[in-house]
Coordinates of C-alpha atoms and ligand atoms in Angstrom, one line a residue:
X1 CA 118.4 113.3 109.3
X2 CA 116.6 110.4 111.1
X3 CA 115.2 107.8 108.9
X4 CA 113.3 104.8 109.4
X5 CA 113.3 101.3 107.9
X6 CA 109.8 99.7 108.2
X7 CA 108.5 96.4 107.3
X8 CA 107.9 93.0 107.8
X9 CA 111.1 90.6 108.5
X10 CA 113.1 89.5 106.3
X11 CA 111.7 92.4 104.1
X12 CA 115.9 93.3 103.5
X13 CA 115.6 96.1 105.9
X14 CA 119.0 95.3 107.4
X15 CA 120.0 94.5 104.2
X16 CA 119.6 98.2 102.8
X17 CA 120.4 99.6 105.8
X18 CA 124.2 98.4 105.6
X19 CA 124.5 99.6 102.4
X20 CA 122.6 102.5 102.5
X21 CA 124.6 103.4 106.0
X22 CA 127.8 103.1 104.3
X23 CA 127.4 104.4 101.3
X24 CA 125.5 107.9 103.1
X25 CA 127.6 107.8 106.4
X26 CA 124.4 107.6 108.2
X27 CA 124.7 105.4 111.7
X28 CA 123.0 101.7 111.4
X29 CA 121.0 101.3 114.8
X30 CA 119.5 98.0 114.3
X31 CA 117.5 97.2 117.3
X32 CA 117.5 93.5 116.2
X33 CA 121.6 93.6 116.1
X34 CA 121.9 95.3 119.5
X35 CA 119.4 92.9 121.3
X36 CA 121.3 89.8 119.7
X37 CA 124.3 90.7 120.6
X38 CA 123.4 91.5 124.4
X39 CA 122.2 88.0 124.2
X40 CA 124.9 86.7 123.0
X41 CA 127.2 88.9 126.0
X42 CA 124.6 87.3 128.6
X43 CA 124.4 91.0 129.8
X44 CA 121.2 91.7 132.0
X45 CA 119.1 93.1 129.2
X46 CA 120.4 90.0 126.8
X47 CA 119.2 87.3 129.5
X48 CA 115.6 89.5 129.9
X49 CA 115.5 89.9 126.1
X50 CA 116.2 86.4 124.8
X51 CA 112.9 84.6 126.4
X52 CA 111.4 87.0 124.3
X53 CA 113.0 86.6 120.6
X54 CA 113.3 82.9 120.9
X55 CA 109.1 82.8 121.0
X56 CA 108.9 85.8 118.1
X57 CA 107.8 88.2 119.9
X58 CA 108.5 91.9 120.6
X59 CA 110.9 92.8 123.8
X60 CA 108.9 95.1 125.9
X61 CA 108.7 98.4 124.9
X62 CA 110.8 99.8 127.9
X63 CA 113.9 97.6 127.2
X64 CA 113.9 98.9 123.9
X65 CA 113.0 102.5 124.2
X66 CA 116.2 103.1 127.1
X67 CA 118.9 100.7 124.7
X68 CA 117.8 102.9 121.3
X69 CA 117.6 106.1 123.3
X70 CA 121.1 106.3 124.1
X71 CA 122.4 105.3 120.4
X72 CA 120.5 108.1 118.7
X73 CA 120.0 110.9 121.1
X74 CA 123.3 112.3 120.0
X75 CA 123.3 111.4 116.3
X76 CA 123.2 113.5 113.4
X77 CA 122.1 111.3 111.0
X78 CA 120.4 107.4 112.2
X79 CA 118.6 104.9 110.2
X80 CA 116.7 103.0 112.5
X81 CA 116.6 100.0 111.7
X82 CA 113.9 97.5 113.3
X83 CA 112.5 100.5 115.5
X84 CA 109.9 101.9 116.2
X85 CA 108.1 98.5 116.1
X86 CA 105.0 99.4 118.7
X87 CA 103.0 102.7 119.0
X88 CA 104.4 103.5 122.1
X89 CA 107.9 102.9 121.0
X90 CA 107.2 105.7 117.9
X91 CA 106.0 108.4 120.5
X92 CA 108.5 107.6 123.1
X93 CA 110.7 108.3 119.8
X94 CA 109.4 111.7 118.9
X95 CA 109.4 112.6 122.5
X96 CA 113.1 112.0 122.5
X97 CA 113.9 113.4 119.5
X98 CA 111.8 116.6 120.3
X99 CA 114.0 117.1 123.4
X100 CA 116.8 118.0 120.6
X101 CA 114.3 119.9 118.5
X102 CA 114.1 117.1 115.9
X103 CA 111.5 114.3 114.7
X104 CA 111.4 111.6 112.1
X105 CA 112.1 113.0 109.0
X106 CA 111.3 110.0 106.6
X107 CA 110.2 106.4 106.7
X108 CA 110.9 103.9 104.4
X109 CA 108.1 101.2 104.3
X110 CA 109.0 97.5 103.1
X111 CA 106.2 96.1 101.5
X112 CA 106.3 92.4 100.1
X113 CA 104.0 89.1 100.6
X114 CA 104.0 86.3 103.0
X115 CA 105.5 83.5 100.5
X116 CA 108.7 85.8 99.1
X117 CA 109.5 86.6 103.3
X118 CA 109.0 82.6 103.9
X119 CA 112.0 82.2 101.1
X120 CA 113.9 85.0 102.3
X121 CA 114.3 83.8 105.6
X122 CA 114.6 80.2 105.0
X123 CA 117.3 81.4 102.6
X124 CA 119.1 83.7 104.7
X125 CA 122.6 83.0 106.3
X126 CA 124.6 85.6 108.7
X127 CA 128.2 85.7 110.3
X128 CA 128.6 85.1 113.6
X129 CA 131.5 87.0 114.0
X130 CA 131.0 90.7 111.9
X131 CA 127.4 90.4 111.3
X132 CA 127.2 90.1 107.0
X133 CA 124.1 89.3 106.0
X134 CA 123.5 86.1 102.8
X135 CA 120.8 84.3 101.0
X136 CA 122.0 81.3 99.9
X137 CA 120.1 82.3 96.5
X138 CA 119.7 85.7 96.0
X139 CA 123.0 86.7 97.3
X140 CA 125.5 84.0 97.8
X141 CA 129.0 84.3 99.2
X142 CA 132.1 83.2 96.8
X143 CA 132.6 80.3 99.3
X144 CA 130.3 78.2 100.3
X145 CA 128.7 78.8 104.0
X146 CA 131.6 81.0 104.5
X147 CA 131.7 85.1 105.7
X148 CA 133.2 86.6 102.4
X149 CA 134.6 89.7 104.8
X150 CA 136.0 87.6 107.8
X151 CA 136.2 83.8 106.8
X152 CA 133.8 83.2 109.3
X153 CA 131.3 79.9 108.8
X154 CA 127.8 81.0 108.5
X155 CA 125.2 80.3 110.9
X156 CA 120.8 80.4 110.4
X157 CA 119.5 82.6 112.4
X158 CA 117.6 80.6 115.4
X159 CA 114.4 82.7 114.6
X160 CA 114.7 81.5 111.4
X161 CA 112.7 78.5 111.7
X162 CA 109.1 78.2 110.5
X163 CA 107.3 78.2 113.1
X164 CA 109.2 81.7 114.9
X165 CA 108.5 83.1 111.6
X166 CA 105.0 83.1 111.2
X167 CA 104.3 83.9 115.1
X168 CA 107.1 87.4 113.7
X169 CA 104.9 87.7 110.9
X170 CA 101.5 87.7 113.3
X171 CA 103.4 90.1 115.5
X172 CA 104.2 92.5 112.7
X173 CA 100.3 92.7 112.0
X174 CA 99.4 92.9 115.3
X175 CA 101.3 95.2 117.0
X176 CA 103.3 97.2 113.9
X177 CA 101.5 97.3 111.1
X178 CA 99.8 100.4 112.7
X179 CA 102.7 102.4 112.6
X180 CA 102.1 102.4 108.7
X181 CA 99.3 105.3 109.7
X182 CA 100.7 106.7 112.2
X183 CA 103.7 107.8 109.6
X184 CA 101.2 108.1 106.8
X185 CA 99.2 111.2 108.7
X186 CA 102.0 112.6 109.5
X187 CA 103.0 112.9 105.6
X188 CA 106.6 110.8 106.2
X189 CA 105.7 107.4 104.1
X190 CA 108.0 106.3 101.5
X191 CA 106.4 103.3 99.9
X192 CA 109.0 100.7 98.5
X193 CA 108.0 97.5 96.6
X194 CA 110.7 95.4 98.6
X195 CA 110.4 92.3 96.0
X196 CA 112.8 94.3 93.6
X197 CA 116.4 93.3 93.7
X198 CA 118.9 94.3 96.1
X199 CA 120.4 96.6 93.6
X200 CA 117.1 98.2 92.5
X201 CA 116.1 98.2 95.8
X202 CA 119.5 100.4 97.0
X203 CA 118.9 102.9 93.8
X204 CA 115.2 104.0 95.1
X205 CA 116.4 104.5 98.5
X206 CA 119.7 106.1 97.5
X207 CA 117.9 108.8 94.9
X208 CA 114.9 109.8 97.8
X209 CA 117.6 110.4 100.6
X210 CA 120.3 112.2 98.7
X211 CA 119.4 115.1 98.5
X212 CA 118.8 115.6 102.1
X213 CA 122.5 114.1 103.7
Ligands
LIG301 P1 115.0 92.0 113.9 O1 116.4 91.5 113.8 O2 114.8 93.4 113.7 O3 114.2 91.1 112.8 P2 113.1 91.5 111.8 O4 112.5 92.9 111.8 O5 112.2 90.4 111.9 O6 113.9 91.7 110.5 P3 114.9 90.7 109.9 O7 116.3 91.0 110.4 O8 114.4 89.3 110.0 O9 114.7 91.0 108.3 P4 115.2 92.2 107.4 O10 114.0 93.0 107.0 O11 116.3 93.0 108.1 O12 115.8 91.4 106.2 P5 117.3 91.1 105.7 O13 117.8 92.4 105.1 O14 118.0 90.4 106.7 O15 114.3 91.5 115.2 C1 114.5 90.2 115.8 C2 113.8 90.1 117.1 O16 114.4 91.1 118.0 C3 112.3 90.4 117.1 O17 111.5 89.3 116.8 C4 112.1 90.9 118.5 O18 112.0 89.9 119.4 C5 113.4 91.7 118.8 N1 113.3 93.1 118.5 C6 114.0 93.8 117.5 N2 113.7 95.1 117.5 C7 112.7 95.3 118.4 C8 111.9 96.4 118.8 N3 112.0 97.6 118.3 N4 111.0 96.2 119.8 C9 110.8 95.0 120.4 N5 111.5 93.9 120.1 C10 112.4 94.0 119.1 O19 116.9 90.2 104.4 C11 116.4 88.9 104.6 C12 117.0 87.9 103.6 O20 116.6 88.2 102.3 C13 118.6 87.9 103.7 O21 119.0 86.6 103.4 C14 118.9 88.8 102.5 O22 120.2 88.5 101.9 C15 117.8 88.6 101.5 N6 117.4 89.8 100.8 C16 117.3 91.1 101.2 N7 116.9 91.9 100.3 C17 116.6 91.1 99.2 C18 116.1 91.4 97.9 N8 115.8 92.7 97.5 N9 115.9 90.4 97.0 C19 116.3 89.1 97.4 N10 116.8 88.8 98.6 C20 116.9 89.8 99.5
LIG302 ZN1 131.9 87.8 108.7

């Protein structure tokens, strides 16, 4: 089963998609994750990618299409987190997975308003070392600033800041927000009402996927 997680950032995608991953032994491939961490390796796609995430805006569509193609190619069951993000990255999907006799088979879409993403993302915190993922209101760690799983200290995301976020937010509308159709014709839309809890949030997705794992 291939799903996808669409939405806005700091919509709680990756949020749902850890536990939802876990929890249905699907495999995360967050295209966000992989791009950070190649930045963070200084690895040739890392040093092309990070000009691009510092600014907010999308990596080019052929970066992103070769790093997610050999995650998912061989997978059973993917949530893809993050991805598509661009028209040409949802057909250059669907070619892929057609070479295997597959397609999408569900997508999830995040929907919430500007001033709940502004808090989410000023809120959130993430570990450095193992990737966890806090908001310093809605879901704190024990310790203060610190990784529950690895004792890590926290860091803020540097596309955190105001002004990255609203250029994400005007590249979500720009160039992704389309993809909201493109899913809807084709009868795979899941419509979520991401400003419900974490917990409530997990339930919904949990009882529509299943049946199907
Ligand atoms: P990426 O990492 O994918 O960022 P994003 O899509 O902007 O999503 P976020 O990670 O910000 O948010 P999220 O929806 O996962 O929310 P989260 O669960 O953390 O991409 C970063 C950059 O990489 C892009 O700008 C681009 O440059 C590049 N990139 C990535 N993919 C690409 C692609 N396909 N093509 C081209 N470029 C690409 O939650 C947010 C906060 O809210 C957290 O603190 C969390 O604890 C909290 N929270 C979550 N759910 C809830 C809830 N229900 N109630 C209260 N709080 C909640
Ligand atoms: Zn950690």
């Amino acid at each position: 089963m291939i799903v996808v997680f669409l939405g806005p950032p700091g919509a709680g995608k990756g949020t749902q998609a850890k536990l939802i991953s876990q929890e249905l032994k699907l495999k995360h491939v967050s295209t966000g994750d992989m791009l950070r961490s190649a930045v963070e390796k200084q690895t040739p796609l890392g040093l092309k990618a990070k000009e691009y995430m510092d600014r907010g805006e999308l990596v080019p569509d052929e970066l992103v299409i070769a790093m997610v193609e050999e995650e998912v190619s061989q997978e059973e069951n993917v949530i893809l987190d993050g991805f598509p993000r661009t028209l040409q990255q949802a057909k250059a999907l669907e070619n892929m997975l057609s070479r295997y006799h597959r397609s999408v088979d569900k997508v999830f879409l995040f929907e919430i308003g500007d001033d709940y993403i502004v808090e989410r993302l000023s809120g959130r915190r993430t570990c450095p070392k193992c990737g966890a993922v806090y908001h310093m209101k809605f879901n704190p760690p024990k310790e203060d600033e610190i990784c529950d799983i690895c004792g890590t200290k926290l860091i803020q995301r540097e596309d955190d800041k105001e002004e990255v976020v609203r250029k994400r937010l005007e590249v979500y509308r720009k160039q992704t927000a389309e993809l909201i159709d493109f899913y809807e014709k084709e009868n795979k839309l899941i419509r979520l009402d991401a400003r419900k809890s974490i917990e409530e949030l997990h339930e919904e997705i949990k009882k529509a996927l299943k049946d199907e794992c």
